[in-house]
Amino acid sequence: MTKAQPTYLTADGRLVTLGPPLGRGGEATVFTVAEDPGLAAKIYRQAAPESERKLAAMAKLTNPRLLRYTAWPLQALYTEAGLPAGFLMPRVEGARPIHLLYGPKSRQIHFPEATYAFLTHVAANVARSLAVVHDAGHVVGDVNHNNILVTPAGTVCLIDCDSFQITAQGETYPCHVGVSTHLPPELQGQSLRDRLRTANHDRFGLAVLVFQMLFCGRHPFAGRPQSSEEVSIERAIQAFRFVYSLKRPDRGMQKPPYSLDLTCFPPALAEAFEQAFSPQGVAERPSAVRWVKLLEQLAQELLRCRQKPHHWYPPLASSCPWCAWEAEGVFFFLAPQSRPGTAWLTRDVEAIWSEVRQLGPPPLELPSQALRGPALPQADPRFPWPLAMAGGVLSALASFLLPWGWALLACWAMGMLWQLGRAWRRSRRRRQLETQLREAEAQYAELVQTWQRGLAELERLKQRAAELYRLWTAIEKQKERLIARAHQRGRQLQLQRHLQQFAIADAHLEGIGPSRKETLRSFGIETAADVTRDAIRQVPGFGPHLTQVLVAWRNALEQGFSFRVDPAVLRRAVESAPEWSSLVQRQLQLGQQLSAIRKAARQQVARLNRLRADLEPKARALMGSIAEWRKQLDGREGGRPARS
Amino acid sequence: MYPEEFEDQKPFQPFAMVEFAENPEPRCPCVLLLDTSSSMQGRPIQELAEGLERLRTELLGDAMAQKRVEIGVITFGPVRRAAEFTTVDQFEVPPLSARGDTPLGAAVEAAIAMVRERKDQYRQAGVAYFRPWIFLITDGAPTDDWSRAAEAVREGEAGKAFSFFAVGVEQADMDVLRRLSVRPPQKLEGLKFGQLFQWLSSSLAAVSHSRPDDAVILPAPESWTRID
């Protein structure tokens, strides 16, 4: 039924079966776990030998507080040969890398509802997550935009915890990695191998991320260079050239256009950025806890725009910056009505569908011969009445004819009694066994039916999901057609405009002189855009040859045209189509239904797994008794053939 | 050269900075310099267009590369900017038609100019960038003087202004490519444009995930190259 999935073992011998993969990184792939939908397994392509001890140490350090903020390793996993393979961790659902939130463009797709207040809230949660790790005595090391995940509810989870620098029982397990845009100046250009990392290093990365959250994805060290020099982010970090600094006038870089000023923020928060990015920061930067306080404070003080209630902005800005920039065509936060009506992306729906489709518990493993066993012999073999009767008649005759005949008769009577008694006991025992056997078999059938009912329920959910997915893709096709039509119209318009640039009056056309051109003009044919075979056929004096000349001219001009899609224009055109919003609405519903079905299906798989754990031992016990009783029954009646 | 007192004139681009405000990620620009001379007619040009489509879809699969990699297209001959630089999510494969000769020198110079222009925009917009790539694909021998272009490529590579890659298709003059490109040119096996662009996509994705001034180890190009 299900194909064999790779399995691994935990240190205490528990079997872990991999389900569909959730994601793939440079060194490992993360899988779902068939036994428990709440877990994920990270399997290395090549497990580093030192990882085993580190993971085992980390598993021991697990605590509920860490688990609220991180995908902390719960148990190391081994291959069946006992080699380290990866680890089990809590599964994080529906969360996305933080860069998809702080980048304005990707935010509109992945977090369309997010306001500046949401960003501030999430930034504080990022600081909380680091504070928790630091408090436990560890260092994240590789703080970056890809390994902090954000849920739609605004909570965060640190992933890739196996790369953290861990300190346990006096031993330190190092962190070898880092992303340069989030590394402090003291680590820039240095080898990270075996370098002792500190919480103060993490605080730099945290300050960069908080900055990116509050400044709409801008990096604190990327600006407009004022000379022709090429300044990379790394070199700017090393030289402490914090572009937004109010204290360092000698940065050589200006703030980028459409970016906030540090002066928009409460002085304490501005000062924290200055401190984190300054030479003094090398000794000490604002701690994660400090950032939590500052960001909580900021969240309290945010202002709300009077014109557009979805615009929240920093407290010391003179007016709503988002409104001002919208007037110039830069949209940082989408108004509720103009948000792409669906938070359900095709990719999400595909992922849900492919997960549901593959959901299924490992099959129930039962000894199957029981149900195919030989049919029970229907009844007792008959008592040999004719023989007994014949014996009776003979011994009765003998008792008359022979002197000691009565003794023969008595022997016969005793023999009869003994035989009858034995037959009676045997048939009682047999009835007993038969009853037990029938009951056991009924119980067994009941177990199998329970299992099959569970499977059928899962199957029903899957069929429903298939139906929903089919509807979804049908709508997707309709949307694609609308987009293609808008695209085509846009192309047509642009082509028209392109061709309108070429006046017939200015063109060198073989056999078409000024007077013929004048004739064309009087028929409204003035530019290449007006040239069609049908239009020219109406003009007197233009036969097939001249028509061909004009059409060829137009076609040559058309060759030089290249279509430039303006995504904003295209989107407006698509969204103004009357059927668009109903399609989007319908997809929204379908997406929600599909996601609900996935939840139900996952629960059903978990239920089946529990059921199996309960059923298998019971079924095995029943099967044992059934086989034993059957043997006993067969032994009495069918013993002879077995012996022969 | 230009007078020092004022900047050179620029096209009116009122919204040029908008895209960088909406997506301030560091950029990883790549110009595809495509030979569309008449010898590419038929299957080669068709495979090339399909390869471009593959590049687009592969890069779309990587959320970070999608925000960082920018594709621009120049076709020759005649030399034409078929697509200005855009991030992958907005990149549309331009229509390609095979005609004309092979003005390789002019095309290379146009690509270098396009890259320089884009870098200026990045600097104006205050976004960081990776070293740009110029990726030449050609199937013939140049029909113009390419010595100045070769000089510009050497200078650009030495000054780390860009990386120049050359790929020869079918009967391409590999000797010219060797003299033009500082890096050893590659020869495409048959018409394996699909594999070529898949390689390009994973290389660009790798670059876009690296540090802006890092040396990136590119995947081996064996799936599409031929060693003569």
PDB file of N, CA and C in Angstrom, chain A residues 481-512:
ATOM      1  N   ARG A 481      -6.278  32.476 -17.564  1.00  0.00           N
ATOM      2  CA  ARG A 481      -6.845  32.969 -18.822  1.00  0.00           C
ATOM      3  C   ARG A 481      -7.078  34.477 -18.750  1.00  0.00           C
ATOM      4  N   LEU A 482      -7.599  34.926 -17.590  1.00  0.00           N
ATOM      5  CA  LEU A 482      -7.817  36.367 -17.417  1.00  0.00           C
ATOM      6  C   LEU A 482      -6.503  37.128 -17.534  1.00  0.00           C
ATOM      7  N   ILE A 483      -5.467  36.583 -16.877  1.00  0.00           N
ATOM      8  CA  ILE A 483      -4.173  37.256 -16.914  1.00  0.00           C
ATOM      9  C   ILE A 483      -3.639  37.287 -18.342  1.00  0.00           C
ATOM     10  N   ALA A 484      -3.779  36.125 -19.019  1.00  0.00           N
ATOM     11  CA  ALA A 484      -3.285  36.056 -20.391  1.00  0.00           C
ATOM     12  C   ALA A 484      -4.012  37.068 -21.259  1.00  0.00           C
ATOM     13  N   ARG A 485      -5.321  37.218 -21.018  1.00  0.00           N
ATOM     14  CA  ARG A 485      -6.101  38.157 -21.828  1.00  0.00           C
ATOM     15  C   ARG A 485      -5.618  39.589 -21.563  1.00  0.00           C
ATOM     16  N   ALA A 486      -5.434  39.899 -20.270  1.00  0.00           N
ATOM     17  CA  ALA A 486      -4.965  41.248 -19.916  1.00  0.00           C
ATOM     18  C   ALA A 486      -3.585  41.492 -20.519  1.00  0.00           C
ATOM     19  N   HIS A 487      -2.781  40.456 -20.462  1.00  0.00           N
ATOM     20  CA  HIS A 487      -1.439  40.511 -21.014  1.00  0.00           C
ATOM     21  C   HIS A 487      -1.511  40.814 -22.499  1.00  0.00           C
ATOM     22  N   GLN A 488      -2.370  40.068 -23.173  1.00  0.00           N
ATOM     23  CA  GLN A 488      -2.534  40.194 -24.615  1.00  0.00           C
ATOM     24  C   GLN A 488      -3.011  41.609 -24.964  1.00  0.00           C
ATOM     25  N   ARG A 489      -3.994  42.092 -24.177  1.00  0.00           N
ATOM     26  CA  ARG A 489      -4.504  43.445 -24.418  1.00  0.00           C
ATOM     27  C   ARG A 489      -3.400  44.469 -24.228  1.00  0.00           C
ATOM     28  N   GLY A 490      -2.624  44.272 -23.168  1.00  0.00           N
ATOM     29  CA  GLY A 490      -1.525  45.195 -22.879  1.00  0.00           C
ATOM     30  C   GLY A 490      -0.523  45.193 -24.016  1.00  0.00           C
ATOM     31  N   ARG A 491      -0.234  43.998 -24.522  1.00  0.00           N
ATOM     32  CA  ARG A 491       0.721  43.881 -25.607  1.00  0.00           C
ATOM     33  C   ARG A 491       0.189  44.593 -26.844  1.00  0.00           C
ATOM     34  N   GLN A 492      -1.105  44.366 -27.106  1.00  0.00           N
ATOM     35  CA  GLN A 492      -1.750  44.955 -28.261  1.00  0.00           C
ATOM     36  C   GLN A 492      -1.650  46.484 -28.184  1.00  0.00           C
ATOM     37  N   LEU A 493      -1.962  47.019 -26.996  1.00  0.00           N
ATOM     38  CA  LEU A 493      -1.928  48.467 -26.792  1.00  0.00           C
ATOM     39  C   LEU A 493      -0.530  49.016 -27.027  1.00  0.00           C
ATOM     40  N   GLN A 494       0.450  48.333 -26.417  1.00  0.00           N
ATOM     41  CA  GLN A 494       1.818  48.819 -26.564  1.00  0.00           C
ATOM     42  C   GLN A 494       2.290  48.719 -28.003  1.00  0.00           C
ATOM     43  N   LEU A 495       1.885  47.629 -28.663  1.00  0.00           N
ATOM     44  CA  LEU A 495       2.276  47.441 -30.052  1.00  0.00           C
ATOM     45  C   LEU A 495       1.668  48.564 -30.898  1.00  0.00           C
ATOM     46  N   GLN A 496       0.399  48.854 -30.610  1.00  0.00           N
ATOM     47  CA  GLN A 496      -0.296  49.916 -31.311  1.00  0.00           C
ATOM     48  C   GLN A 496       0.487  51.223 -31.150  1.00  0.00           C
ATOM     49  N   ARG A 497       0.863  51.517 -29.914  1.00  0.00           N
ATOM     50  CA  ARG A 497       1.595  52.755 -29.636  1.00  0.00           C
ATOM     51  C   ARG A 497       2.943  52.761 -30.356  1.00  0.00           C
ATOM     52  N   HIS A 498       3.565  51.585 -30.360  1.00  0.00           N
ATOM     53  CA  HIS A 498       4.859  51.469 -31.031  1.00  0.00           C
ATOM     54  C   HIS A 498       4.703  51.772 -32.530  1.00  0.00           C
ATOM     55  N   LEU A 499       3.674  51.166 -33.115  1.00  0.00           N
ATOM     56  CA  LEU A 499       3.501  51.317 -34.563  1.00  0.00           C
ATOM     57  C   LEU A 499       3.061  52.729 -34.925  1.00  0.00           C
ATOM     58  N   GLN A 500       2.360  53.384 -34.000  1.00  0.00           N
ATOM     59  CA  GLN A 500       1.898  54.744 -34.267  1.00  0.00           C
ATOM     60  C   GLN A 500       3.057  55.724 -34.432  1.00  0.00           C
ATOM     61  N   GLN A 501       4.235  55.320 -33.949  1.00  0.00           N
ATOM     62  CA  GLN A 501       5.374  56.217 -34.100  1.00  0.00           C
ATOM     63  C   GLN A 501       5.829  56.348 -35.549  1.00  0.00           C
ATOM     64  N   PHE A 502       5.458  55.373 -36.373  1.00  0.00           N
ATOM     65  CA  PHE A 502       5.990  55.364 -37.730  1.00  0.00           C
ATOM     66  C   PHE A 502       4.948  55.883 -38.717  1.00  0.00           C
ATOM     67  N   ALA A 503       5.165  57.105 -39.151  1.00  0.00           N
ATOM     68  CA  ALA A 503       4.219  57.727 -40.081  1.00  0.00           C
ATOM     69  C   ALA A 503       4.507  57.237 -41.498  1.00  0.00           C
ATOM     70  N   ILE A 504       3.432  56.964 -42.224  1.00  0.00           N
ATOM     71  CA  ILE A 504       3.583  56.535 -43.613  1.00  0.00           C
ATOM     72  C   ILE A 504       4.246  57.649 -44.414  1.00  0.00           C
ATOM     73  N   ALA A 505       3.913  58.905 -44.075  1.00  0.00           N
ATOM     74  CA  ALA A 505       4.447  60.051 -44.799  1.00  0.00           C
ATOM     75  C   ALA A 505       5.976  60.061 -44.793  1.00  0.00           C
ATOM     76  N   ASP A 506       6.574  59.557 -43.692  1.00  0.00           N
ATOM     77  CA  ASP A 506       8.035  59.589 -43.591  1.00  0.00           C
ATOM     78  C   ASP A 506       8.706  58.336 -44.135  1.00  0.00           C
ATOM     79  N   ALA A 507       7.905  57.354 -44.501  1.00  0.00           N
ATOM     80  CA  ALA A 507       8.506  56.069 -44.837  1.00  0.00           C
ATOM     81  C   ALA A 507       8.877  56.003 -46.306  1.00  0.00           C
ATOM     82  N   HIS A 508       9.944  55.264 -46.593  1.00  0.00           N
ATOM     83  CA  HIS A 508      10.295  54.981 -47.985  1.00  0.00           C
ATOM     84  C   HIS A 508       9.620  53.685 -48.367  1.00  0.00           C
ATOM     85  N   LEU A 509       8.594  53.792 -49.215  1.00  0.00           N
ATOM     86  CA  LEU A 509       7.865  52.590 -49.583  1.00  0.00           C
ATOM     87  C   LEU A 509       7.868  52.473 -51.098  1.00  0.00           C
ATOM     88  N   GLU A 510       8.301  51.336 -51.535  1.00  0.00           N
ATOM     89  CA  GLU A 510       8.459  51.118 -52.973  1.00  0.00           C
ATOM     90  C   GLU A 510       7.112  51.257 -53.678  1.00  0.00           C
ATOM     91  N   GLY A 511       7.083  52.159 -54.677  1.00  0.00           N
ATOM     92  CA  GLY A 511       5.870  52.320 -55.481  1.00  0.00           C
ATOM     93  C   GLY A 511       4.799  53.167 -54.811  1.00  0.00           C
ATOM     94  N   ILE A 512       5.059  53.736 -53.651  1.00  0.00           N
ATOM     95  CA  ILE A 512       4.055  54.558 -52.979  1.00  0.00           C
ATOM     96  C   ILE A 512       4.643  55.961 -52.800  1.00  0.00           C
TER      97      ILE A 512
END
